[in-house]
mmCIF file with all atom_site columns, C-alpha atoms in Angstrom:
data_model
loop_
_atom_site.group_PDB
_atom_site.id
_atom_site.type_symbol
_atom_site.label_atom_id
_atom_site.label_alt_id
_atom_site.label_comp_id
_atom_site.label_asym_id
_atom_site.label_entity_id
_atom_site.label_seq_id
_atom_site.pdbx_PDB_ins_code
_atom_site.Cartn_x
_atom_site.Cartn_y
_atom_site.Cartn_z
_atom_site.occupancy
_atom_site.B_iso_or_equiv
_atom_site.pdbx_formal_charge
_atom_site.auth_seq_id
_atom_site.auth_comp_id
_atom_site.auth_asym_id
_atom_site.auth_atom_id
_atom_site.pdbx_PDB_model_num
ATOM 1   C CA . MET A 1 1   ? -102.816 -72.124 -89.554 1.00 0.00 ? 395 MET A CA 1
ATOM 2   C CA . SER A 1 2   ? -104.212 -69.978 -86.745 1.00 0.00 ? 396 SER A CA 1
ATOM 3   C CA . PHE A 1 3   ? -104.368 -71.068 -83.132 1.00 0.00 ? 397 PHE A CA 1
ATOM 4   C CA . SER A 1 4   ? -105.679 -67.811 -81.709 1.00 0.00 ? 398 SER A CA 1
ATOM 5   C CA . SER A 1 5   ? -108.848 -67.988 -79.667 1.00 0.00 ? 399 SER A CA 1
ATOM 6   C CA . PRO A 1 6   ? -111.273 -65.131 -79.061 1.00 0.00 ? 400 PRO A CA 1
ATOM 7   C CA . MET A 1 7   ? -110.853 -63.151 -75.865 1.00 0.00 ? 401 MET A CA 1
ATOM 8   C CA . PRO A 1 8   ? -113.558 -64.045 -73.313 1.00 0.00 ? 402 PRO A CA 1
ATOM 9   C CA . SER A 1 9   ? -115.603 -61.331 -71.634 1.00 0.00 ? 403 SER A CA 1
ATOM 10  C CA . ARG A 1 10  ? -114.183 -59.292 -68.776 1.00 0.00 ? 404 ARG A CA 1
ATOM 11  C CA . GLU A 1 11  ? -116.853 -60.760 -66.468 1.00 0.00 ? 405 GLU A CA 1
ATOM 12  C CA . PHE A 1 12  ? -115.847 -64.316 -67.362 1.00 0.00 ? 406 PHE A CA 1
ATOM 13  C CA . LEU A 1 13  ? -112.162 -63.515 -66.783 1.00 0.00 ? 407 LEU A CA 1
ATOM 14  C CA . TRP A 1 14  ? -112.952 -61.866 -63.436 1.00 0.00 ? 408 TRP A CA 1
ATOM 15  C CA . ASP A 1 15  ? -114.880 -64.943 -62.335 1.00 0.00 ? 409 ASP A CA 1
ATOM 16  C CA . VAL A 1 16  ? -111.942 -67.193 -63.252 1.00 0.00 ? 410 VAL A CA 1
ATOM 17  C CA . PHE A 1 17  ? -109.420 -64.779 -61.701 1.00 0.00 ? 411 PHE A CA 1
ATOM 18  C CA . THR A 1 18  ? -111.232 -64.683 -58.351 1.00 0.00 ? 412 THR A CA 1
ATOM 19  C CA . LYS A 1 19  ? -111.397 -68.491 -58.257 1.00 0.00 ? 413 LYS A CA 1
ATOM 20  C CA . VAL A 1 20  ? -107.679 -68.817 -58.969 1.00 0.00 ? 414 VAL A CA 1
ATOM 21  C CA . ASP A 1 21  ? -106.687 -66.031 -56.520 1.00 0.00 ? 415 ASP A CA 1
ATOM 22  C CA . ARG A 1 22  ? -107.170 -68.264 -53.474 1.00 0.00 ? 416 ARG A CA 1
ATOM 23  C CA . ASP A 1 23  ? -105.544 -65.897 -50.979 1.00 0.00 ? 417 ASP A CA 1
ATOM 24  C CA . ARG A 1 24  ? -107.641 -62.937 -52.234 1.00 0.00 ? 418 ARG A CA 1
ATOM 25  C CA . SER A 1 25  ? -104.511 -60.797 -52.690 1.00 0.00 ? 419 SER A CA 1
ATOM 26  C CA . GLY A 1 26  ? -105.642 -59.376 -56.016 1.00 0.00 ? 420 GLY A CA 1
ATOM 27  C CA . TYR A 1 27  ? -102.734 -61.176 -57.694 1.00 0.00 ? 421 TYR A CA 1
ATOM 28  C CA . ILE A 1 28  ? -102.130 -64.693 -58.939 1.00 0.00 ? 422 ILE A CA 1
ATOM 29  C CA . ASN A 1 29  ? -98.817  -66.279 -58.033 1.00 0.00 ? 423 ASN A CA 1
ATOM 30  C CA . ALA A 1 30  ? -97.209  -69.380 -59.525 1.00 0.00 ? 424 ALA A CA 1
ATOM 31  C CA . ASP A 1 31  ? -98.639  -71.724 -56.876 1.00 0.00 ? 425 ASP A CA 1
ATOM 32  C CA . GLU A 1 32  ? -102.194 -70.482 -57.454 1.00 0.00 ? 426 GLU A CA 1
ATOM 33  C CA . LEU A 1 33  ? -101.858 -70.631 -61.230 1.00 0.00 ? 427 LEU A CA 1
ATOM 34  C CA . GLY A 1 34  ? -100.293 -74.096 -61.117 1.00 0.00 ? 428 GLY A CA 1
ATOM 35  C CA . ALA A 1 35  ? -103.150 -75.403 -58.989 1.00 0.00 ? 429 ALA A CA 1
ATOM 36  C CA . ALA A 1 36  ? -105.689 -74.002 -61.449 1.00 0.00 ? 430 ALA A CA 1
ATOM 37  C CA . LEU A 1 37  ? -104.135 -75.395 -64.630 1.00 0.00 ? 431 LEU A CA 1
ATOM 38  C CA . SER A 1 38  ? -104.491 -78.929 -65.958 1.00 0.00 ? 432 SER A CA 1
ATOM 39  C CA . ASN A 1 39  ? -102.138 -80.837 -68.211 1.00 0.00 ? 433 ASN A CA 1
ATOM 40  C CA . GLY A 1 40  ? -104.810 -83.434 -68.883 1.00 0.00 ? 434 GLY A CA 1
ATOM 41  C CA . THR A 1 41  ? -103.329 -86.186 -66.701 1.00 0.00 ? 435 THR A CA 1
ATOM 42  C CA . TRP A 1 42  ? -104.554 -85.200 -63.231 1.00 0.00 ? 436 TRP A CA 1
ATOM 43  C CA . SER A 1 43  ? -100.928 -84.603 -62.276 1.00 0.00 ? 437 SER A CA 1
ATOM 44  C CA . PRO A 1 44  ? -99.734  -81.145 -61.221 1.00 0.00 ? 438 PRO A CA 1
ATOM 45  C CA . PHE A 1 45  ? -98.933  -78.696 -63.986 1.00 0.00 ? 439 PHE A CA 1
ATOM 46  C CA . ASN A 1 46  ? -95.171  -78.413 -64.489 1.00 0.00 ? 440 ASN A CA 1
ATOM 47  C CA . PRO A 1 47  ? -94.037  -75.751 -61.955 1.00 0.00 ? 441 PRO A CA 1
ATOM 48  C CA . GLU A 1 48  ? -91.242  -74.624 -64.275 1.00 0.00 ? 442 GLU A CA 1
ATOM 49  C CA . THR A 1 49  ? -93.741  -73.951 -67.073 1.00 0.00 ? 443 THR A CA 1
ATOM 50  C CA . VAL A 1 50  ? -95.935  -72.001 -64.652 1.00 0.00 ? 444 VAL A CA 1
ATOM 51  C CA . ARG A 1 51  ? -92.929  -69.944 -63.536 1.00 0.00 ? 445 ARG A CA 1
ATOM 52  C CA . LEU A 1 52  ? -92.051  -69.156 -67.161 1.00 0.00 ? 446 LEU A CA 1
ATOM 53  C CA . MET A 1 53  ? -95.615  -68.060 -67.940 1.00 0.00 ? 447 MET A CA 1
ATOM 54  C CA . ILE A 1 54  ? -95.888  -65.884 -64.823 1.00 0.00 ? 448 ILE A CA 1
ATOM 55  C CA . GLY A 1 55  ? -92.576  -64.284 -65.789 1.00 0.00 ? 449 GLY A CA 1
ATOM 56  C CA . MET A 1 56  ? -93.847  -63.516 -69.281 1.00 0.00 ? 450 MET A CA 1
ATOM 57  C CA . PHE A 1 57  ? -96.953  -61.680 -68.057 1.00 0.00 ? 451 PHE A CA 1
ATOM 58  C CA . ASP A 1 58  ? -95.664  -60.179 -64.771 1.00 0.00 ? 452 ASP A CA 1
ATOM 59  C CA . ARG A 1 59  ? -95.145  -56.570 -65.854 1.00 0.00 ? 453 ARG A CA 1
ATOM 60  C CA . GLN A 1 60  ? -94.302  -55.467 -62.297 1.00 0.00 ? 454 GLN A CA 1
ATOM 61  C CA . ASN A 1 61  ? -91.599  -58.137 -61.698 1.00 0.00 ? 455 ASN A CA 1
ATOM 62  C CA . LYS A 1 62  ? -93.281  -59.342 -58.493 1.00 0.00 ? 456 LYS A CA 1
ATOM 63  C CA . GLY A 1 63  ? -93.612  -63.032 -59.392 1.00 0.00 ? 457 GLY A CA 1
ATOM 64  C CA . GLN A 1 64  ? -97.358  -62.669 -59.803 1.00 0.00 ? 458 GLN A CA 1
ATOM 65  C CA . VAL A 1 65  ? -99.903  -61.294 -62.253 1.00 0.00 ? 459 VAL A CA 1
ATOM 66  C CA . SER A 1 66  ? -102.632 -58.751 -61.712 1.00 0.00 ? 460 SER A CA 1
ATOM 67  C CA . PHE A 1 67  ? -106.099 -59.006 -63.166 1.00 0.00 ? 461 PHE A CA 1
ATOM 68  C CA . ASP A 1 68  ? -105.043 -56.634 -65.966 1.00 0.00 ? 462 ASP A CA 1
ATOM 69  C CA . ASP A 1 69  ? -102.283 -59.082 -66.969 1.00 0.00 ? 463 ASP A CA 1
ATOM 70  C CA . PHE A 1 70  ? -104.453 -62.160 -66.436 1.00 0.00 ? 464 PHE A CA 1
ATOM 71  C CA . GLY A 1 71  ? -106.490 -61.733 -69.632 1.00 0.00 ? 465 GLY A CA 1
ATOM 72  C CA . ALA A 1 72  ? -103.370 -61.963 -71.781 1.00 0.00 ? 466 ALA A CA 1
ATOM 73  C CA . LEU A 1 73  ? -102.154 -64.976 -69.776 1.00 0.00 ? 467 LEU A CA 1
ATOM 74  C CA . TRP A 1 74  ? -105.541 -66.693 -70.170 1.00 0.00 ? 468 TRP A CA 1
ATOM 75  C CA . LYS A 1 75  ? -105.484 -66.117 -73.934 1.00 0.00 ? 469 LYS A CA 1
ATOM 76  C CA . TYR A 1 76  ? -101.898 -67.399 -74.101 1.00 0.00 ? 470 TYR A CA 1
ATOM 77  C CA . VAL A 1 77  ? -102.772 -70.672 -72.354 1.00 0.00 ? 471 VAL A CA 1
ATOM 78  C CA . THR A 1 78  ? -105.921 -71.116 -74.454 1.00 0.00 ? 472 THR A CA 1
ATOM 79  C CA . ASP A 1 79  ? -103.978 -70.540 -77.670 1.00 0.00 ? 473 ASP A CA 1
ATOM 80  C CA . TRP A 1 80  ? -101.397 -73.131 -76.551 1.00 0.00 ? 474 TRP A CA 1
ATOM 81  C CA . GLN A 1 81  ? -104.216 -75.612 -75.856 1.00 0.00 ? 475 GLN A CA 1
ATOM 82  C CA . ASN A 1 82  ? -105.549 -75.138 -79.378 1.00 0.00 ? 476 ASN A CA 1
ATOM 83  C CA . CYS A 1 83  ? -102.048 -75.493 -80.809 1.00 0.00 ? 477 CYS A CA 1
ATOM 84  C CA . PHE A 1 84  ? -101.337 -78.630 -78.774 1.00 0.00 ? 478 PHE A CA 1
ATOM 85  C CA . ARG A 1 85  ? -104.610 -80.263 -79.820 1.00 0.00 ? 479 ARG A CA 1
ATOM 86  C CA . SER A 1 86  ? -103.939 -79.528 -83.478 1.00 0.00 ? 480 SER A CA 1
ATOM 87  C CA . PHE A 1 87  ? -100.597 -81.387 -83.347 1.00 0.00 ? 481 PHE A CA 1
ATOM 88  C CA . ASP A 1 88  ? -101.796 -84.231 -81.102 1.00 0.00 ? 482 ASP A CA 1
ATOM 89  C CA . ARG A 1 89  ? -103.000 -86.051 -84.233 1.00 0.00 ? 483 ARG A CA 1
ATOM 90  C CA . ASP A 1 90  ? -103.911 -89.276 -82.442 1.00 0.00 ? 484 ASP A CA 1
ATOM 91  C CA . ASN A 1 91  ? -105.701 -87.456 -79.592 1.00 0.00 ? 485 ASN A CA 1
ATOM 92  C CA . SER A 1 92  ? -103.526 -89.260 -77.057 1.00 0.00 ? 486 SER A CA 1
ATOM 93  C CA . GLY A 1 93  ? -103.197 -86.213 -74.783 1.00 0.00 ? 487 GLY A CA 1
ATOM 94  C CA . ASN A 1 94  ? -99.478  -86.017 -75.452 1.00 0.00 ? 488 ASN A CA 1
ATOM 95  C CA . ILE A 1 95  ? -97.101  -85.139 -78.262 1.00 0.00 ? 489 ILE A CA 1
ATOM 96  C CA . ASP A 1 96  ? -94.886  -87.903 -79.584 1.00 0.00 ? 490 ASP A CA 1
ATOM 97  C CA . ARG A 1 97  ? -91.653  -87.464 -81.513 1.00 0.00 ? 491 ARG A CA 1
ATOM 98  C CA . ASN A 1 98  ? -93.288  -87.214 -84.956 1.00 0.00 ? 492 ASN A CA 1
ATOM 99  C CA . GLU A 1 99  ? -95.978  -84.831 -83.726 1.00 0.00 ? 493 GLU A CA 1
ATOM 100 C CA . LEU A 1 100 ? -93.300  -82.623 -82.115 1.00 0.00 ? 494 LEU A CA 1
ATOM 101 C CA . LYS A 1 101 ? -91.289  -82.579 -85.325 1.00 0.00 ? 495 LYS A CA 1
ATOM 102 C CA . THR A 1 102 ? -94.403  -81.615 -87.312 1.00 0.00 ? 496 THR A CA 1
ATOM 103 C CA . ALA A 1 103 ? -95.187  -78.829 -84.829 1.00 0.00 ? 497 ALA A CA 1
ATOM 104 C CA . LEU A 1 104 ? -91.659  -77.416 -84.865 1.00 0.00 ? 498 LEU A CA 1
ATOM 105 C CA . VAL A 1 105 ? -91.453  -77.512 -88.672 1.00 0.00 ? 499 VAL A CA 1
ATOM 106 C CA . SER A 1 106 ? -94.765  -75.630 -88.855 1.00 0.00 ? 500 SER A CA 1
ATOM 107 C CA . PHE A 1 107 ? -93.274  -73.021 -86.467 1.00 0.00 ? 501 PHE A CA 1
ATOM 108 C CA . GLY A 1 108 ? -90.364  -72.557 -88.896 1.00 0.00 ? 502 GLY A CA 1
ATOM 109 C CA . TYR A 1 109 ? -87.685  -74.637 -87.154 1.00 0.00 ? 503 TYR A CA 1
ATOM 110 C CA . ARG A 1 110 ? -85.496  -76.950 -89.217 1.00 0.00 ? 504 ARG A CA 1
ATOM 111 C CA . LEU A 1 111 ? -83.934  -79.195 -86.594 1.00 0.00 ? 505 LEU A CA 1
ATOM 112 C CA . SER A 1 112 ? -82.096  -82.483 -87.026 1.00 0.00 ? 506 SER A CA 1
ATOM 113 C CA . ASP A 1 113 ? -83.607  -85.729 -85.787 1.00 0.00 ? 507 ASP A CA 1
ATOM 114 C CA . SER A 1 114 ? -80.978  -85.860 -83.034 1.00 0.00 ? 508 SER A CA 1
ATOM 115 C CA . ILE A 1 115 ? -82.097  -82.446 -81.723 1.00 0.00 ? 509 ILE A CA 1
ATOM 116 C CA . ILE A 1 116 ? -85.761  -83.535 -81.859 1.00 0.00 ? 510 ILE A CA 1
ATOM 117 C CA . ASP A 1 117 ? -84.792  -86.640 -79.864 1.00 0.00 ? 511 ASP A CA 1
ATOM 118 C CA . MET A 1 118 ? -82.906  -84.454 -77.381 1.00 0.00 ? 512 MET A CA 1
ATOM 119 C CA . LEU A 1 119 ? -85.966  -82.198 -76.938 1.00 0.00 ? 513 LEU A CA 1
ATOM 120 C CA . ILE A 1 120 ? -88.142  -85.262 -76.264 1.00 0.00 ? 514 ILE A CA 1
ATOM 121 C CA . ARG A 1 121 ? -85.664  -86.504 -73.637 1.00 0.00 ? 515 ARG A CA 1
ATOM 122 C CA . LYS A 1 122 ? -85.351  -83.033 -72.076 1.00 0.00 ? 516 LYS A CA 1
ATOM 123 C CA . PHE A 1 123 ? -89.077  -82.259 -71.814 1.00 0.00 ? 517 PHE A CA 1
ATOM 124 C CA . ASP A 1 124 ? -90.515  -85.736 -71.216 1.00 0.00 ? 518 ASP A CA 1
ATOM 125 C CA . ARG A 1 125 ? -90.818  -85.669 -67.416 1.00 0.00 ? 519 ARG A CA 1
ATOM 126 C CA . HIS A 1 126 ? -92.317  -89.162 -67.192 1.00 0.00 ? 520 HIS A CA 1
ATOM 127 C CA . GLY A 1 127 ? -89.945  -91.116 -69.457 1.00 0.00 ? 521 GLY A CA 1
ATOM 128 C CA . ASN A 1 128 ? -92.660  -92.233 -71.884 1.00 0.00 ? 522 ASN A CA 1
ATOM 129 C CA . GLY A 1 129 ? -91.098  -90.796 -75.043 1.00 0.00 ? 523 GLY A CA 1
ATOM 130 C CA . THR A 1 130 ? -93.870  -88.205 -75.232 1.00 0.00 ? 524 THR A CA 1
ATOM 131 C CA . ILE A 1 131 ? -94.433  -84.635 -74.057 1.00 0.00 ? 525 ILE A CA 1
ATOM 132 C CA . LEU A 1 132 ? -97.511  -83.529 -72.112 1.00 0.00 ? 526 LEU A CA 1
ATOM 133 C CA . PHE A 1 133 ? -99.293  -80.213 -72.670 1.00 0.00 ? 527 PHE A CA 1
ATOM 134 C CA . ASP A 1 134 ? -97.450  -78.270 -69.955 1.00 0.00 ? 528 ASP A CA 1
ATOM 135 C CA . ASP A 1 135 ? -94.057  -79.617 -71.032 1.00 0.00 ? 529 ASP A CA 1
ATOM 136 C CA . PHE A 1 136 ? -94.863  -78.794 -74.674 1.00 0.00 ? 530 PHE A CA 1
ATOM 137 C CA . ILE A 1 137 ? -95.406  -75.163 -73.688 1.00 0.00 ? 531 ILE A CA 1
ATOM 138 C CA . GLN A 1 138 ? -92.107  -75.137 -71.798 1.00 0.00 ? 532 GLN A CA 1
ATOM 139 C CA . CYS A 1 139 ? -90.263  -76.759 -74.711 1.00 0.00 ? 533 CYS A CA 1
ATOM 140 C CA . CYS A 1 140 ? -91.594  -74.174 -77.159 1.00 0.00 ? 534 CYS A CA 1
ATOM 141 C CA . ILE A 1 141 ? -90.876  -71.211 -74.848 1.00 0.00 ? 535 ILE A CA 1
ATOM 142 C CA . VAL A 1 142 ? -87.304  -72.377 -74.202 1.00 0.00 ? 536 VAL A CA 1
ATOM 143 C CA . LEU A 1 143 ? -86.660  -73.083 -77.886 1.00 0.00 ? 537 LEU A CA 1
ATOM 144 C CA . TYR A 1 144 ? -88.066  -69.689 -78.903 1.00 0.00 ? 538 TYR A CA 1
ATOM 145 C CA . THR A 1 145 ? -86.070  -67.853 -76.207 1.00 0.00 ? 539 THR A CA 1
ATOM 146 C CA . LEU A 1 146 ? -82.798  -69.567 -77.107 1.00 0.00 ? 540 LEU A CA 1
ATOM 147 C CA . THR A 1 147 ? -83.388  -68.995 -80.831 1.00 0.00 ? 541 THR A CA 1
ATOM 148 C CA . SER A 1 148 ? -84.115  -65.306 -80.270 1.00 0.00 ? 542 SER A CA 1
ATOM 149 C CA . ALA A 1 149 ? -80.925  -64.895 -78.217 1.00 0.00 ? 543 ALA A CA 1
ATOM 150 C CA . PHE A 1 150 ? -78.912  -66.687 -80.918 1.00 0.00 ? 544 PHE A CA 1
ATOM 151 C CA . ARG A 1 151 ? -80.392  -64.521 -83.677 1.00 0.00 ? 545 ARG A CA 1
ATOM 152 C CA . GLN A 1 152 ? -79.283  -61.344 -81.899 1.00 0.00 ? 546 GLN A CA 1
ATOM 153 C CA . HIS A 1 153 ? -75.701  -62.445 -82.577 1.00 0.00 ? 547 HIS A CA 1
ATOM 154 C CA . ASP A 1 154 ? -76.377  -64.060 -85.978 1.00 0.00 ? 548 ASP A CA 1
ATOM 155 C CA . THR A 1 155 ? -76.561  -60.730 -87.781 1.00 0.00 ? 549 THR A CA 1
ATOM 156 C CA . ASP A 1 156 ? -76.066  -62.231 -91.259 1.00 0.00 ? 550 ASP A CA 1
ATOM 157 C CA . GLN A 1 157 ? -78.634  -64.983 -90.562 1.00 0.00 ? 551 GLN A CA 1
ATOM 158 C CA . ASP A 1 158 ? -76.328  -67.792 -91.703 1.00 0.00 ? 552 ASP A CA 1
ATOM 159 C CA . GLY A 1 159 ? -76.882  -70.000 -88.641 1.00 0.00 ? 553 GLY A CA 1
ATOM 160 C CA . TYR A 1 160 ? -73.422  -69.375 -87.191 1.00 0.00 ? 554 TYR A CA 1
ATOM 161 C CA . ILE A 1 161 ? -72.201  -67.003 -84.509 1.00 0.00 ? 555 ILE A CA 1
ATOM 162 C CA . THR A 1 162 ? -68.782  -66.195 -83.113 1.00 0.00 ? 556 THR A CA 1
ATOM 163 C CA . ILE A 1 163 ? -68.805  -65.047 -79.515 1.00 0.00 ? 557 ILE A CA 1
ATOM 164 C CA . HIS A 1 164 ? -66.365  -65.293 -76.684 1.00 0.00 ? 558 HIS A CA 1
ATOM 165 C CA . TYR A 1 165 ? -67.071  -67.268 -73.529 1.00 0.00 ? 559 TYR A CA 1
ATOM 166 C CA . GLU A 1 166 ? -68.233  -64.330 -71.399 1.00 0.00 ? 560 GLU A CA 1
ATOM 167 C CA . GLN A 1 167 ? -70.602  -63.183 -74.156 1.00 0.00 ? 561 GLN A CA 1
ATOM 168 C CA . PHE A 1 168 ? -72.051  -66.685 -74.188 1.00 0.00 ? 562 PHE A CA 1
ATOM 169 C CA . LEU A 1 169 ? -72.464  -66.724 -70.394 1.00 0.00 ? 563 LEU A CA 1
ATOM 170 C CA . SER A 1 170 ? -74.000  -63.259 -70.434 1.00 0.00 ? 564 SER A CA 1
ATOM 171 C CA . MET A 1 171 ? -76.425  -64.305 -73.173 1.00 0.00 ? 565 MET A CA 1
ATOM 172 C CA . VAL A 1 172 ? -77.500  -67.523 -71.407 1.00 0.00 ? 566 VAL A CA 1
ATOM 173 C CA . PHE A 1 173 ? -77.753  -66.139 -67.870 1.00 0.00 ? 567 PHE A CA 1
ATOM 174 C CA . SER A 1 174 ? -79.743  -63.100 -68.961 1.00 0.00 ? 568 SER A CA 1
ATOM 175 C CA . LEU A 1 175 ? -82.503  -65.289 -70.451 1.00 0.00 ? 569 LEU A CA 1
ATOM 176 C CA . LYS A 1 176 ? -85.757  -65.759 -68.564 1.00 0.00 ? 570 LYS A CA 1
ATOM 177 C CA . ILE A 1 177 ? -85.852  -69.533 -68.923 1.00 0.00 ? 571 ILE A CA 1
#
């Protein structure tokens, strides 16, 4: 299953970039990006998700993205939209527990029902038992980041690691989540 969308033209991206760059600084910060994105509910895009995405594409570590980085960010968001829509089977505009489980299994995760329930509780900002588009992105980024950090210590890939407390703290606090 492929969720990748074609890259739009440079002219199209520049037009979008200049509309999002409200202060005309030549960079897009988290506030500008958050104001430009929609989670489909007319409520503000999750600021934590925006911060995570800016951090992923901010090659200069300034808390903002340049036009050169914006194309990759645009493609990333578009690919997540396509992914989200493919798992939102009932076209409700949110992901329920079963849809989340289906998505995570298709990504290669084998998580217990109690962990799926915990993810719903953690990333459901509105208490409806569902996850909106922006929270779905955050959930997947956090899960991927934590899994990658775990795998660095799980050298035999058996699903178990042995680390001391300071290694654990170092691992967790060094993550960009």
